[in-house]
C-alpha angles and dihedrals in degrees: 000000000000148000091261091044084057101049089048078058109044087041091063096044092061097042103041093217133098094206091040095056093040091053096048084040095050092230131118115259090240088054088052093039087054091041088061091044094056094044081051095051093043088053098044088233147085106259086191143035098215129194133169109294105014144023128233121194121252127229085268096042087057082061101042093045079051089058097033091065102047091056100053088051091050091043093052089043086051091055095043097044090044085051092048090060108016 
């Protein structure tokens, strides 16, 4: 699991759509389809309920989104704060 793993994520949890995420996030929808997968597969749990048009986050995927986010602030106020003194 990566940062970019997290914001593909993030990104489709707050969209609710596979092809409208792959399209903002410049990637294919199957990219994006096998990126969850393997984020599913690395948790042990399903981060979405899919049909046939949207996505809802599971259970899991509510705590993942959680964590997902404060990474990604840490990780922009380590960048930030690294910039400030290197």
């Amino acid at each position: 699991m990566d940062l970019r793993d997290l914001k593909l994520f993030l990104h489709l949890a707050e969209s609710h759509h596979f092809g409208r995420t792959a399209k903002a996030m410049h990637v294919s929808p199957s990219t994006l389809s096998r990126q969850i997968q393997r984020l599913e597969e690395i948790l042990g749990q399903p981060l979405f309920l899919r049909d046939n048009r949207t996505v809802q986050l599971t259970d899991a995927g509510e705590q993942l989104k959680e964590f997902a986010q404060q990474t990604l602030l840490q990780y922009q106020q380590l960048k930030h704060s690294l910039g400030q003194h290197g």
